[in-house]
PDB file of C-alpha atoms in Angstrom:
ATOM      1  CA  MET S  22      10.386  13.538  39.449  1.00  0.00           C
ATOM      2  CA  THR S  23       9.611   9.882  40.027  1.00  0.00           C
ATOM      3  CA  THR S  24       6.071  10.298  38.669  1.00  0.00           C
ATOM      4  CA  ILE S  25       7.286  12.048  35.496  1.00  0.00           C
ATOM      5  CA  TYR S  26       9.881   9.328  34.778  1.00  0.00           C
ATOM      6  CA  TYR S  27       7.302   6.667  35.540  1.00  0.00           C
ATOM      7  CA  LYS S  28       4.871   8.048  32.959  1.00  0.00           C
ATOM      8  CA  GLN S  29       7.563   8.603  30.338  1.00  0.00           C
ATOM      9  CA  ASN S  30       8.547   4.957  30.636  1.00  0.00           C
ATOM     10  CA  ARG S  31       4.986   3.724  30.156  1.00  0.00           C
ATOM     11  CA  LEU S  32       5.155   3.877  26.340  1.00  0.00           C
ATOM     12  CA  LYS S  33       8.255   1.657  26.279  1.00  0.00           C
ATOM     13  CA  LYS S  34       6.535  -0.876  28.504  1.00  0.00           C
ATOM     14  CA  LEU S  35       3.388  -0.850  26.400  1.00  0.00           C
ATOM     15  CA  ARG S  36       5.403  -1.198  23.202  1.00  0.00           C
ATOM     16  CA  ALA S  37       7.257  -4.195  24.622  1.00  0.00           C
ATOM     17  CA  PHE S  38       3.983  -5.697  25.867  1.00  0.00           C
ATOM     18  CA  CYS S  39       2.328  -5.335  22.432  1.00  0.00           C
ATOM     19  CA  GLN S  40       5.271  -6.973  20.658  1.00  0.00           C
ATOM     20  CA  VAL S  41       5.311  -9.939  23.048  1.00  0.00           C
ATOM     21  CA  ALA S  42       1.534 -10.282  22.672  1.00  0.00           C
ATOM     22  CA  LYS S  43       1.771 -10.279  18.856  1.00  0.00           C
ATOM     23  CA  HIS S  44       4.585 -12.783  18.597  1.00  0.00           C
ATOM     24  CA  GLY S  45       3.965 -14.896  21.710  1.00  0.00           C
ATOM     25  CA  SER S  46       7.674 -14.725  22.377  1.00  0.00           C
ATOM     26  CA  VAL S  47       9.999 -12.462  24.347  1.00  0.00           C
ATOM     27  CA  THR S  48      12.832 -13.396  21.985  1.00  0.00           C
ATOM     28  CA  LYS S  49      10.961 -12.316  18.855  1.00  0.00           C
ATOM     29  CA  ALA S  50       9.714  -9.168  20.575  1.00  0.00           C
ATOM     30  CA  ALA S  51      13.284  -8.274  21.559  1.00  0.00           C
ATOM     31  CA  GLU S  52      14.407  -8.744  17.938  1.00  0.00           C
ATOM     32  CA  LYS S  53      11.649  -6.448  16.676  1.00  0.00           C
ATOM     33  CA  LEU S  54      12.497  -3.805  19.278  1.00  0.00           C
ATOM     34  CA  PHE S  55      16.281  -4.125  18.856  1.00  0.00           C
ATOM     35  CA  ALA S  56      16.485  -4.724  22.601  1.00  0.00           C
ATOM     36  CA  SER S  57      17.798  -7.490  24.827  1.00  0.00           C
ATOM     37  CA  GLN S  58      15.520 -10.236  26.153  1.00  0.00           C
ATOM     38  CA  PRO S  59      16.146  -9.266  29.804  1.00  0.00           C
ATOM     39  CA  THR S  60      15.164  -5.669  29.029  1.00  0.00           C
ATOM     40  CA  VAL S  61      11.855  -6.754  27.467  1.00  0.00           C
ATOM     41  CA  SER S  62      11.151  -9.146  30.365  1.00  0.00           C
ATOM     42  CA  LEU S  63      11.778  -6.366  32.904  1.00  0.00           C
ATOM     43  CA  GLN S  64       9.457  -4.021  31.018  1.00  0.00           C
ATOM     44  CA  ILE S  65       6.680  -6.625  31.062  1.00  0.00           C
ATOM     45  CA  GLN S  66       7.181  -7.271  34.774  1.00  0.00           C
ATOM     46  CA  ALA S  67       7.105  -3.527  35.495  1.00  0.00           C
ATOM     47  CA  LEU S  68       3.885  -3.148  33.494  1.00  0.00           C
ATOM     48  CA  GLU S  69       2.288  -6.044  35.392  1.00  0.00           C
ATOM     49  CA  ARG S  70       3.206  -4.366  38.687  1.00  0.00           C
ATOM     50  CA  GLU S  71       1.791  -1.071  37.455  1.00  0.00           C
ATOM     51  CA  MET S  72      -1.499  -2.628  36.304  1.00  0.00           C
ATOM     52  CA  GLU S  73      -1.584  -5.008  39.298  1.00  0.00           C
ATOM     53  CA  VAL S  74      -2.496  -7.995  37.121  1.00  0.00           C
ATOM     54  CA  SER S  75      -0.794 -10.887  35.331  1.00  0.00           C
ATOM     55  CA  LEU S  76      -0.762 -10.137  31.620  1.00  0.00           C
ATOM     56  CA  PHE S  77       0.656 -13.433  30.363  1.00  0.00           C
ATOM     57  CA  GLU S  78       0.274 -17.108  31.167  1.00  0.00           C
ATOM     58  CA  ARG S  79       3.687 -18.715  30.972  1.00  0.00           C
ATOM     59  CA  ASN S  80       3.716 -22.401  30.051  1.00  0.00           C
ATOM     60  CA  GLY S  81       7.320 -23.323  29.336  1.00  0.00           C
ATOM     61  CA  PRO S  82       8.468 -21.556  26.153  1.00  0.00           C
ATOM     62  CA  GLN S  83       4.898 -20.579  25.253  1.00  0.00           C
ATOM     63  CA  ILE S  84       3.469 -17.231  26.352  1.00  0.00           C
ATOM     64  CA  MET S  85      -0.242 -16.517  26.081  1.00  0.00           C
ATOM     65  CA  LEU S  86      -2.301 -13.488  27.057  1.00  0.00           C
ATOM     66  CA  THR S  87      -4.501 -13.720  30.124  1.00  0.00           C
ATOM     67  CA  VAL S  88      -8.035 -12.319  29.987  1.00  0.00           C
ATOM     68  CA  GLU S  89      -6.719  -9.066  31.459  1.00  0.00           C
ATOM     69  CA  GLY S  90      -3.829  -9.140  28.987  1.00  0.00           C
ATOM     70  CA  LYS S  91      -6.232  -9.359  26.036  1.00  0.00           C
ATOM     71  CA  ILE S  92      -8.189  -6.379  27.337  1.00  0.00           C
ATOM     72  CA  LEU S  93      -5.046  -4.309  27.760  1.00  0.00           C
ATOM     73  CA  TYR S  94      -3.753  -5.324  24.317  1.00  0.00           C
ATOM     74  CA  ASP S  95      -6.971  -4.190  22.621  1.00  0.00           C
ATOM     75  CA  LEU S  96      -6.652  -0.836  24.394  1.00  0.00           C
ATOM     76  CA  ALA S  97      -2.904  -0.332  24.083  1.00  0.00           C
ATOM     77  CA  GLU S  98      -2.085  -1.527  20.572  1.00  0.00           C
ATOM     78  CA  PRO S  99      -3.913   1.302  18.710  1.00  0.00           C
ATOM     79  CA  LEU S 100      -2.332   3.838  21.078  1.00  0.00           C
ATOM     80  CA  VAL S 101       1.175   2.532  20.435  1.00  0.00           C
ATOM     81  CA  GLN S 102       0.539   2.496  16.678  1.00  0.00           C
ATOM     82  CA  ASN S 103      -0.729   6.081  16.790  1.00  0.00           C
ATOM     83  CA  VAL S 104       2.369   7.292  18.648  1.00  0.00           C
ATOM     84  CA  ASP S 105       4.763   5.332  16.425  1.00  0.00           C
ATOM     85  CA  HIS S 106       3.208   6.847  13.311  1.00  0.00           C
ATOM     86  CA  LEU S 107       2.703  10.327  14.766  1.00  0.00           C
ATOM     87  CA  HIS S 108       5.289  12.104  12.603  1.00  0.00           C
ATOM     88  CA  GLU S 109       4.076  10.463   9.402  1.00  0.00           C
ATOM     89  CA  THR S 110       0.425  11.214  10.204  1.00  0.00           C
ATOM     90  CA  PHE S 111       1.196  14.794  11.184  1.00  0.00           C
ATOM     91  CA  SER S 112       3.133  15.382   7.952  1.00  0.00           C
ATOM     92  CA  ALA S 113       0.282  13.913   5.908  1.00  0.00           C
ATOM     93  CA  HIS S 114      -2.281  16.157   7.598  1.00  0.00           C
ATOM     94  CA  CYS S 115      -0.022  19.100   6.768  1.00  0.00           C
ATOM     95  CA  GLY S 116      -0.228  18.051   3.116  1.00  0.00           C
ATOM     96  CA  ASN S 117       3.141  16.300   2.945  1.00  0.00           C
ATOM     97  CA  LEU S 118       3.103  12.661   1.856  1.00  0.00           C
ATOM     98  CA  SER S 119       6.549  12.613   0.294  1.00  0.00           C
ATOM     99  CA  THR S 120       8.101   9.873   2.426  1.00  0.00           C
ATOM    100  CA  GLY S 121       7.005   6.674   4.102  1.00  0.00           C
ATOM    101  CA  GLU S 122       6.319   3.017   3.397  1.00  0.00           C
ATOM    102  CA  LEU S 123       3.317   0.898   2.539  1.00  0.00           C
ATOM    103  CA  SER S 124       3.316  -2.903   2.716  1.00  0.00           C
ATOM    104  CA  ILE S 125       0.491  -4.899   1.135  1.00  0.00           C
ATOM    105  CA  ALA S 126      -0.070  -8.658   1.062  1.00  0.00           C
ATOM    106  CA  ALA S 127      -2.013 -10.157  -1.841  1.00  0.00           C
ATOM    107  CA  GLY S 128      -2.178 -13.398  -3.758  1.00  0.00           C
ATOM    108  CA  GLU S 129      -0.639 -13.826  -7.178  1.00  0.00           C
ATOM    109  CA  SER S 130      -3.967 -13.501  -9.019  1.00  0.00           C
ATOM    110  CA  THR S 131      -4.829 -10.307  -7.136  1.00  0.00           C
ATOM    111  CA  ILE S 132      -1.414  -8.810  -7.884  1.00  0.00           C
ATOM    112  CA  LEU S 133      -1.657  -9.775 -11.562  1.00  0.00           C
ATOM    113  CA  TYR S 134      -5.248  -8.857 -12.357  1.00  0.00           C
ATOM    114  CA  VAL S 135      -6.692  -6.514  -9.708  1.00  0.00           C
ATOM    115  CA  LEU S 136      -3.848  -4.328  -8.457  1.00  0.00           C
ATOM    116  CA  PRO S 137      -1.986  -3.016 -11.551  1.00  0.00           C
ATOM    117  CA  GLU S 138      -4.182   0.079 -12.006  1.00  0.00           C
ATOM    118  CA  PRO S 139      -4.336   1.095  -8.303  1.00  0.00           C
ATOM    119  CA  VAL S 140      -0.607   0.466  -7.858  1.00  0.00           C
ATOM    120  CA  GLN S 141       0.252   2.527 -10.923  1.00  0.00           C
ATOM    121  CA  LYS S 142      -1.935   5.413  -9.757  1.00  0.00           C
ATOM    122  CA  PHE S 143      -0.562   5.288  -6.215  1.00  0.00           C
ATOM    123  CA  THR S 144       3.087   5.296  -7.283  1.00  0.00           C
ATOM    124  CA  THR S 145       2.389   8.135  -9.721  1.00  0.00           C
ATOM    125  CA  GLU S 146       0.669  10.283  -7.089  1.00  0.00           C
ATOM    126  CA  TYR S 147       3.050   9.403  -4.236  1.00  0.00           C
ATOM    127  CA  PRO S 148       6.463   8.614  -5.745  1.00  0.00           C
ATOM    128  CA  GLY S 149       8.179   9.139  -2.381  1.00  0.00           C
ATOM    129  CA  ILE S 150       6.275   6.289  -0.705  1.00  0.00           C
ATOM    130  CA  LYS S 151       8.118   2.976  -0.830  1.00  0.00           C
ATOM    131  CA  LEU S 152       5.567   0.329  -1.832  1.00  0.00           C
ATOM    132  CA  ARG S 153       6.103  -3.371  -1.076  1.00  0.00           C
ATOM    133  CA  LEU S 154       3.827  -6.122  -2.435  1.00  0.00           C
ATOM    134  CA  ALA S 155       4.116  -9.426  -0.586  1.00  0.00           C
ATOM    135  CA  ASN S 156       2.866 -12.414  -2.604  1.00  0.00           C
ATOM    136  CA  GLU S 157       1.000 -14.137   0.228  1.00  0.00           C
ATOM    137  CA  THR S 158      -2.468 -15.644   0.409  1.00  0.00           C
ATOM    138  CA  GLY S 159      -4.856 -17.033   2.991  1.00  0.00           C
ATOM    139  CA  ARG S 160      -3.521 -17.843   6.446  1.00  0.00           C
ATOM    140  CA  ASP S 161      -0.005 -16.584   5.692  1.00  0.00           C
ATOM    141  CA  GLY S 162      -1.331 -13.169   4.699  1.00  0.00           C
ATOM    142  CA  LEU S 163      -3.547 -12.979   7.790  1.00  0.00           C
ATOM    143  CA  GLU S 164      -0.622 -13.927  10.019  1.00  0.00           C
ATOM    144  CA  MET S 165       1.444 -11.112   8.522  1.00  0.00           C
ATOM    145  CA  LEU S 166      -1.451  -8.741   9.171  1.00  0.00           C
ATOM    146  CA  ARG S 167      -1.776  -9.861  12.783  1.00  0.00           C
ATOM    147  CA  ASN S 168       1.961  -9.458  13.335  1.00  0.00           C
ATOM    148  CA  ASN S 169       2.007  -5.960  11.795  1.00  0.00           C
ATOM    149  CA  ASP S 170       4.406  -7.164   9.088  1.00  0.00           C
ATOM    150  CA  ILE S 171       2.077  -5.519   6.548  1.00  0.00           C
ATOM    151  CA  ASP S 172      -0.291  -2.554   6.616  1.00  0.00           C
ATOM    152  CA  ILE S 173      -3.203  -4.127   4.749  1.00  0.00           C
ATOM    153  CA  ALA S 174      -4.045  -7.190   2.693  1.00  0.00           C
ATOM    154  CA  ILE S 175      -6.084  -7.270  -0.501  1.00  0.00           C
ATOM    155  CA  GLY S 176      -7.912 -10.300  -1.779  1.00  0.00           C
ATOM    156  CA  SER S 177     -11.037 -12.420  -1.692  1.00  0.00           C
ATOM    157  CA  MET S 178     -12.442 -13.812   1.562  1.00  0.00           C
ATOM    158  CA  LEU S 179     -15.157 -16.397   2.163  1.00  0.00           C
ATOM    159  CA  GLU S 180     -14.711 -16.841   5.904  1.00  0.00           C
ATOM    160  CA  ILE S 181     -13.841 -13.788   8.002  1.00  0.00           C
ATOM    161  CA  PRO S 182     -12.195 -14.365  11.428  1.00  0.00           C
ATOM    162  CA  ASP S 183     -13.481 -12.377  14.403  1.00  0.00           C
ATOM    163  CA  ASP S 184     -10.376 -10.180  14.570  1.00  0.00           C
ATOM    164  CA  ILE S 185     -10.423  -9.324  10.857  1.00  0.00           C
ATOM    165  CA  GLU S 186     -12.414  -6.789   8.852  1.00  0.00           C
ATOM    166  CA  TYR S 187     -13.131  -7.290   5.153  1.00  0.00           C
ATOM    167  CA  LYS S 188     -14.529  -4.588   2.888  1.00  0.00           C
ATOM    168  CA  PRO S 189     -15.394  -5.821  -0.628  1.00  0.00           C
ATOM    169  CA  ILE S 190     -14.655  -3.286  -3.353  1.00  0.00           C
ATOM    170  CA  VAL S 191     -15.006  -5.038  -6.706  1.00  0.00           C
ATOM    171  CA  SER S 192     -16.472  -8.336  -7.895  1.00  0.00           C
ATOM    172  CA  TYR S 193     -16.109 -10.528 -10.971  1.00  0.00           C
ATOM    173  CA  ASN S 194     -18.151 -13.243 -12.656  1.00  0.00           C
ATOM    174  CA  PRO S 195     -17.538 -17.017 -12.556  1.00  0.00           C
ATOM    175  CA  VAL S 196     -17.054 -18.644 -15.952  1.00  0.00           C
ATOM    176  CA  LEU S 197     -16.098 -21.966 -17.438  1.00  0.00           C
ATOM    177  CA  ILE S 198     -13.178 -21.930 -19.860  1.00  0.00           C
ATOM    178  CA  ALA S 199     -12.556 -24.654 -22.441  1.00  0.00           C
ATOM    179  CA  PRO S 200     -10.580 -25.028 -25.683  1.00  0.00           C
ATOM    180  CA  LYS S 201     -12.188 -23.439 -28.746  1.00  0.00           C
ATOM    181  CA  ASP S 202     -13.036 -26.794 -30.336  1.00  0.00           C
ATOM    182  CA  HIS S 203     -14.302 -28.408 -27.121  1.00  0.00           C
ATOM    183  CA  PRO S 204     -17.744 -30.160 -27.208  1.00  0.00           C
ATOM    184  CA  LEU S 205     -19.010 -27.701 -24.542  1.00  0.00           C
ATOM    185  CA  SER S 206     -18.382 -24.808 -26.933  1.00  0.00           C
ATOM    186  CA  LYS S 207     -21.329 -25.981 -29.044  1.00  0.00           C
ATOM    187  CA  LEU S 208     -23.858 -25.622 -26.190  1.00  0.00           C
ATOM    188  CA  LYS S 209     -26.111 -22.545 -26.055  1.00  0.00           C
ATOM    189  CA  THR S 210     -26.781 -22.975 -22.331  1.00  0.00           C
ATOM    190  CA  LEU S 211     -24.539 -24.750 -19.846  1.00  0.00           C
ATOM    191  CA  ALA S 212     -25.660 -26.972 -16.974  1.00  0.00           C
ATOM    192  CA  LEU S 213     -23.403 -28.394 -14.272  1.00  0.00           C
ATOM    193  CA  SER S 214     -24.205 -31.900 -15.490  1.00  0.00           C
ATOM    194  CA  ASP S 215     -22.694 -30.955 -18.859  1.00  0.00           C
ATOM    195  CA  ILE S 216     -19.339 -30.395 -17.133  1.00  0.00           C
ATOM    196  CA  SER S 217     -19.306 -33.735 -15.262  1.00  0.00           C
ATOM    197  CA  PRO S 218     -17.794 -35.892 -18.052  1.00  0.00           C
ATOM    198  CA  TYR S 219     -14.781 -33.608 -18.423  1.00  0.00           C
ATOM    199  CA  GLY S 220     -11.827 -33.278 -16.087  1.00  0.00           C
ATOM    200  CA  LEU S 221     -11.442 -29.981 -14.265  1.00  0.00           C
ATOM    201  CA  ILE S 222      -8.136 -28.170 -13.892  1.00  0.00           C
ATOM    202  CA  LEU S 223      -8.184 -26.431 -10.517  1.00  0.00           C
ATOM    203  CA  PRO S 224      -5.732 -24.391  -8.434  1.00  0.00           C
ATOM    204  CA  PRO S 225      -4.141 -25.988  -5.321  1.00  0.00           C
ATOM    205  CA  ARG S 226      -6.703 -27.563  -3.004  1.00  0.00           C
ATOM    206  CA  HIS S 227      -5.880 -25.353  -0.004  1.00  0.00           C
ATOM    207  CA  LEU S 228      -7.293 -22.359  -1.886  1.00  0.00           C
ATOM    208  CA  SER S 229     -10.968 -21.404  -1.773  1.00  0.00           C
ATOM    209  CA  THR S 230     -11.805 -22.506  -5.340  1.00  0.00           C
ATOM    210  CA  TRP S 231     -11.813 -26.173  -4.287  1.00  0.00           C
ATOM    211  CA  ARG S 232     -14.319 -25.557  -1.495  1.00  0.00           C
ATOM    212  CA  ILE S 233     -16.584 -23.504  -3.746  1.00  0.00           C
ATOM    213  CA  VAL S 234     -16.574 -26.115  -6.529  1.00  0.00           C
ATOM    214  CA  LYS S 235     -17.236 -28.927  -4.064  1.00  0.00           C
ATOM    215  CA  MET S 236     -20.074 -27.006  -2.410  1.00  0.00           C
ATOM    216  CA  VAL S 237     -21.818 -25.959  -5.640  1.00  0.00           C
ATOM    217  CA  PHE S 238     -21.703 -29.412  -7.257  1.00  0.00           C
ATOM    218  CA  ALA S 239     -22.925 -31.030  -4.016  1.00  0.00           C
ATOM    219  CA  GLN S 240     -25.822 -28.571  -3.736  1.00  0.00           C
ATOM    220  CA  ASN S 241     -26.879 -29.512  -7.251  1.00  0.00           C
ATOM    221  CA  ASN S 242     -26.403 -33.275  -6.713  1.00  0.00           C
ATOM    222  CA  THR S 243     -23.909 -33.405  -9.571  1.00  0.00           C
ATOM    223  CA  ASN S 244     -20.599 -35.236  -9.791  1.00  0.00           C
ATOM    224  CA  TYR S 245     -17.337 -33.752 -11.013  1.00  0.00           C
ATOM    225  CA  LYS S 246     -13.753 -34.897 -11.408  1.00  0.00           C
ATOM    226  CA  VAL S 247     -10.418 -33.122 -11.178  1.00  0.00           C
ATOM    227  CA  SER S 248      -7.901 -34.119 -13.843  1.00  0.00           C
ATOM    228  CA  LEU S 249      -5.112 -31.722 -12.898  1.00  0.00           C
ATOM    229  CA  GLU S 250      -4.113 -29.529  -9.967  1.00  0.00           C
ATOM    230  CA  ALA S 251      -2.069 -26.542 -11.107  1.00  0.00           C
ATOM    231  CA  GLY S 252      -0.855 -23.371  -9.454  1.00  0.00           C
ATOM    232  CA  GLY S 253      -2.076 -20.008 -10.725  1.00  0.00           C
ATOM    233  CA  TRP S 254      -4.616 -18.949 -13.317  1.00  0.00           C
ATOM    234  CA  GLU S 255      -1.971 -18.229 -15.951  1.00  0.00           C
ATOM    235  CA  VAL S 256      -0.846 -21.860 -15.737  1.00  0.00           C
ATOM    236  CA  ILE S 257      -4.436 -23.107 -15.734  1.00  0.00           C
ATOM    237  CA  LYS S 258      -5.355 -21.073 -18.819  1.00  0.00           C
ATOM    238  CA  GLN S 259      -2.366 -22.425 -20.727  1.00  0.00           C
ATOM    239  CA  TYR S 260      -3.210 -26.045 -19.922  1.00  0.00           C
ATOM    240  CA  VAL S 261      -6.847 -25.500 -20.899  1.00  0.00           C
ATOM    241  CA  LYS S 262      -5.715 -24.024 -24.221  1.00  0.00           C
ATOM    242  CA  ILE S 263      -3.675 -27.141 -25.065  1.00  0.00           C
ATOM    243  CA  GLY S 264      -6.634 -29.419 -24.291  1.00  0.00           C
ATOM    244  CA  MET S 265      -5.694 -30.846 -20.891  1.00  0.00           C
ATOM    245  CA  GLY S 266      -9.148 -30.125 -19.456  1.00  0.00           C
ATOM    246  CA  VAL S 267     -11.625 -27.374 -18.625  1.00  0.00           C
ATOM    247  CA  SER S 268     -11.655 -25.014 -15.673  1.00  0.00           C
ATOM    248  CA  ILE S 269     -13.852 -22.741 -13.575  1.00  0.00           C
ATOM    249  CA  VAL S 270     -12.267 -19.332 -13.092  1.00  0.00           C
ATOM    250  CA  THR S 271     -13.206 -15.737 -12.340  1.00  0.00           C
ATOM    251  CA  ASP S 272     -13.333 -13.617 -15.478  1.00  0.00           C
ATOM    252  CA  VAL S 273     -10.957 -11.016 -14.066  1.00  0.00           C
ATOM    253  CA  CYS S 274      -8.126 -13.270 -15.252  1.00  0.00           C
ATOM    254  CA  LEU S 275      -9.261 -13.309 -18.891  1.00  0.00           C
ATOM    255  CA  THR S 276      -7.588 -10.943 -21.342  1.00  0.00           C
ATOM    256  CA  ALA S 277      -8.835 -10.103 -24.839  1.00  0.00           C
ATOM    257  CA  GLU S 278      -6.255 -12.537 -26.236  1.00  0.00           C
ATOM    258  CA  ASP S 279      -7.475 -15.296 -23.903  1.00  0.00           C
ATOM    259  CA  ARG S 280     -11.022 -14.857 -25.187  1.00  0.00           C
ATOM    260  CA  LYS S 281      -9.787 -15.387 -28.753  1.00  0.00           C
ATOM    261  CA  ASP S 282      -8.188 -18.714 -27.791  1.00  0.00           C
ATOM    262  CA  LEU S 283     -10.784 -20.038 -25.339  1.00  0.00           C
ATOM    263  CA  THR S 284     -14.474 -20.820 -25.102  1.00  0.00           C
ATOM    264  CA  VAL S 285     -15.873 -18.762 -22.219  1.00  0.00           C
ATOM    265  CA  LEU S 286     -19.259 -19.775 -20.808  1.00  0.00           C
ATOM    266  CA  PRO S 287     -21.065 -18.001 -17.935  1.00  0.00           C
ATOM    267  CA  LEU S 288     -21.639 -19.892 -14.685  1.00  0.00           C
ATOM    268  CA  ASP S 289     -23.280 -17.172 -12.609  1.00  0.00           C
ATOM    269  CA  LYS S 290     -26.445 -19.301 -12.493  1.00  0.00           C
ATOM    270  CA  TYR S 291     -24.592 -21.690 -10.184  1.00  0.00           C
ATOM    271  CA  PHE S 292     -21.558 -19.941  -8.731  1.00  0.00           C
ATOM    272  CA  PRO S 293     -21.483 -16.680  -6.729  1.00  0.00           C
ATOM    273  CA  LYS S 294     -19.544 -13.662  -7.893  1.00  0.00           C
ATOM    274  CA  ARG S 295     -16.032 -13.417  -6.446  1.00  0.00           C
ATOM    275  CA  SER S 296     -15.381 -10.212  -4.554  1.00  0.00           C
ATOM    276  CA  TYR S 297     -12.013  -8.616  -3.870  1.00  0.00           C
ATOM    277  CA  GLY S 298     -11.455  -6.035  -1.199  1.00  0.00           C
ATOM    278  CA  ILE S 299      -9.478  -4.586   1.684  1.00  0.00           C
ATOM    279  CA  VAL S 300      -8.506  -6.844   4.592  1.00  0.00           C
ATOM    280  CA  THR S 301      -7.472  -5.205   7.876  1.00  0.00           C
ATOM    281  CA  ARG S 302      -7.135  -6.218  11.504  1.00  0.00           C
ATOM    282  CA  LYS S 303      -9.793  -4.819  13.828  1.00  0.00           C
ATOM    283  CA  GLY S 304      -8.459  -1.985  15.932  1.00  0.00           C
ATOM    284  CA  LYS S 305      -5.314  -1.601  13.831  1.00  0.00           C
ATOM    285  CA  PHE S 306      -4.069   1.909  13.168  1.00  0.00           C
ATOM    286  CA  LEU S 307      -4.060   2.558   9.420  1.00  0.00           C
ATOM    287  CA  SER S 308      -1.175   4.676   8.204  1.00  0.00           C
ATOM    288  CA  THR S 309      -1.911   7.602   5.921  1.00  0.00           C
ATOM    289  CA  PRO S 310      -0.341   5.832   2.890  1.00  0.00           C
ATOM    290  CA  ALA S 311      -2.656   2.862   3.566  1.00  0.00           C
ATOM    291  CA  GLU S 312      -5.682   5.152   3.719  1.00  0.00           C
ATOM    292  CA  ARG S 313      -4.646   6.829   0.466  1.00  0.00           C
ATOM    293  CA  PHE S 314      -4.229   3.454  -1.258  1.00  0.00           C
ATOM    294  CA  ILE S 315      -7.707   2.403  -0.110  1.00  0.00           C
ATOM    295  CA  ASP S 316      -9.097   5.665  -1.514  1.00  0.00           C
ATOM    296  CA  ILE S 317      -7.430   4.915  -4.847  1.00  0.00           C
ATOM    297  CA  MET S 318      -8.850   1.365  -4.842  1.00  0.00           C
ATOM    298  CA  ASN S 319     -12.321   2.845  -4.400  1.00  0.00           C
ATOM    299  CA  ASP S 320     -11.713   5.417  -7.141  1.00  0.00           C
ATOM    300  CA  CYS S 321     -10.594   2.673  -9.531  1.00  0.00           C
ATOM    301  CA  PHE S 322     -13.393   0.200  -8.948  1.00  0.00           C
ATOM    302  CA  VAL S 323     -16.438   1.563  -7.147  1.00  0.00           C
ATOM    303  CA  PRO S 324     -17.569   3.885  -9.964  1.00  0.00           C
ATOM    304  CA  SER S 325     -17.462   1.032 -12.483  1.00  0.00           C
ATOM    305  CA  GLU S 326     -19.418  -1.183 -10.093  1.00  0.00           C
ATOM    306  CA  ALA S 327     -22.047   1.532  -9.695  1.00  0.00           C
ATOM    307  CA  LYS S 328     -22.315   1.846 -13.482  1.00  0.00           C
ATOM    308  CA  GLU S 329     -22.872  -1.907 -13.810  1.00  0.00           C
ATOM    309  CA  LYS S 330     -25.687  -1.757 -11.263  1.00  0.00           C
ATOM    310  CA  GLU S 331     -27.297   1.071 -13.210  1.00  0.00           C
ATOM    311  CA  LYS S 332     -27.106  -1.027 -16.383  1.00  0.00           C
ATOM    312  CA  GLU S 333     -28.796  -3.912 -14.596  1.00  0.00           C
ATOM    313  CA  LYS S 334     -31.665  -1.647 -13.540  1.00  0.00           C
ATOM    314  CA  VAL S 335     -32.190  -0.551 -17.153  1.00  0.00           C
TER     315      VAL S 335
END
């Protein structure tokens, strides 16, 4: 009897261990588990006795995984996720995807320009799945992913951390936008040096656009100046239209109406294409709704990408 009880309790201990490991705090883990702090602490201590190792280094209020703790976390976290999502996964494999939740983190530009078609298709096909879009970018989105606050993230990544996987799905071209009557609109070909005299309107400097602009101009030994820092491509486009400066954007943000009001000049000679794709944490269990959304993303974008490649060959 003791052995049976001991094994039945193992899942609770592993679940508590994974929550403490994710949040680095017994208090936060207890909140997530709707349990008391002493209960979580006792479960961790029992697991350490069972495994005969120390799983955490305790330095005052801070709790960090030991080497053995990291190994156990990598092994246990997918198992706990699989068990916690067992009913949902089983129902999906039986052809029933009528209930459940899907949480996605993405930046404002991704939500505005990339996700409308996939989101519309997903909600049409799976009306019973509650979909939540969190407007988060960069480090905040990755932190949510690491803490299991979201299922997946969608966006553009230049630097990929070791614990993160990034699968590009669709890419867009870099362009310069300027007012219709701007001196640059009269040029047949555009060089970086042509942009130098004019102030650039760029998104906030903590975003990747700043680093890309700085890198490309430096590689070409060309100066540039920033006249205005503004949040979001919709804001940037509006300020370009009223003559406050020019900007370097990805053409996914340009509508047919925008192209009537703006001069749009290609910059793919200097700047790389910007890819958007699926961001997940390595080893994370993907729920069936998340897998279905990824399938829909591929259906929406991969065929068009393949067609573009075929055109390029011709």
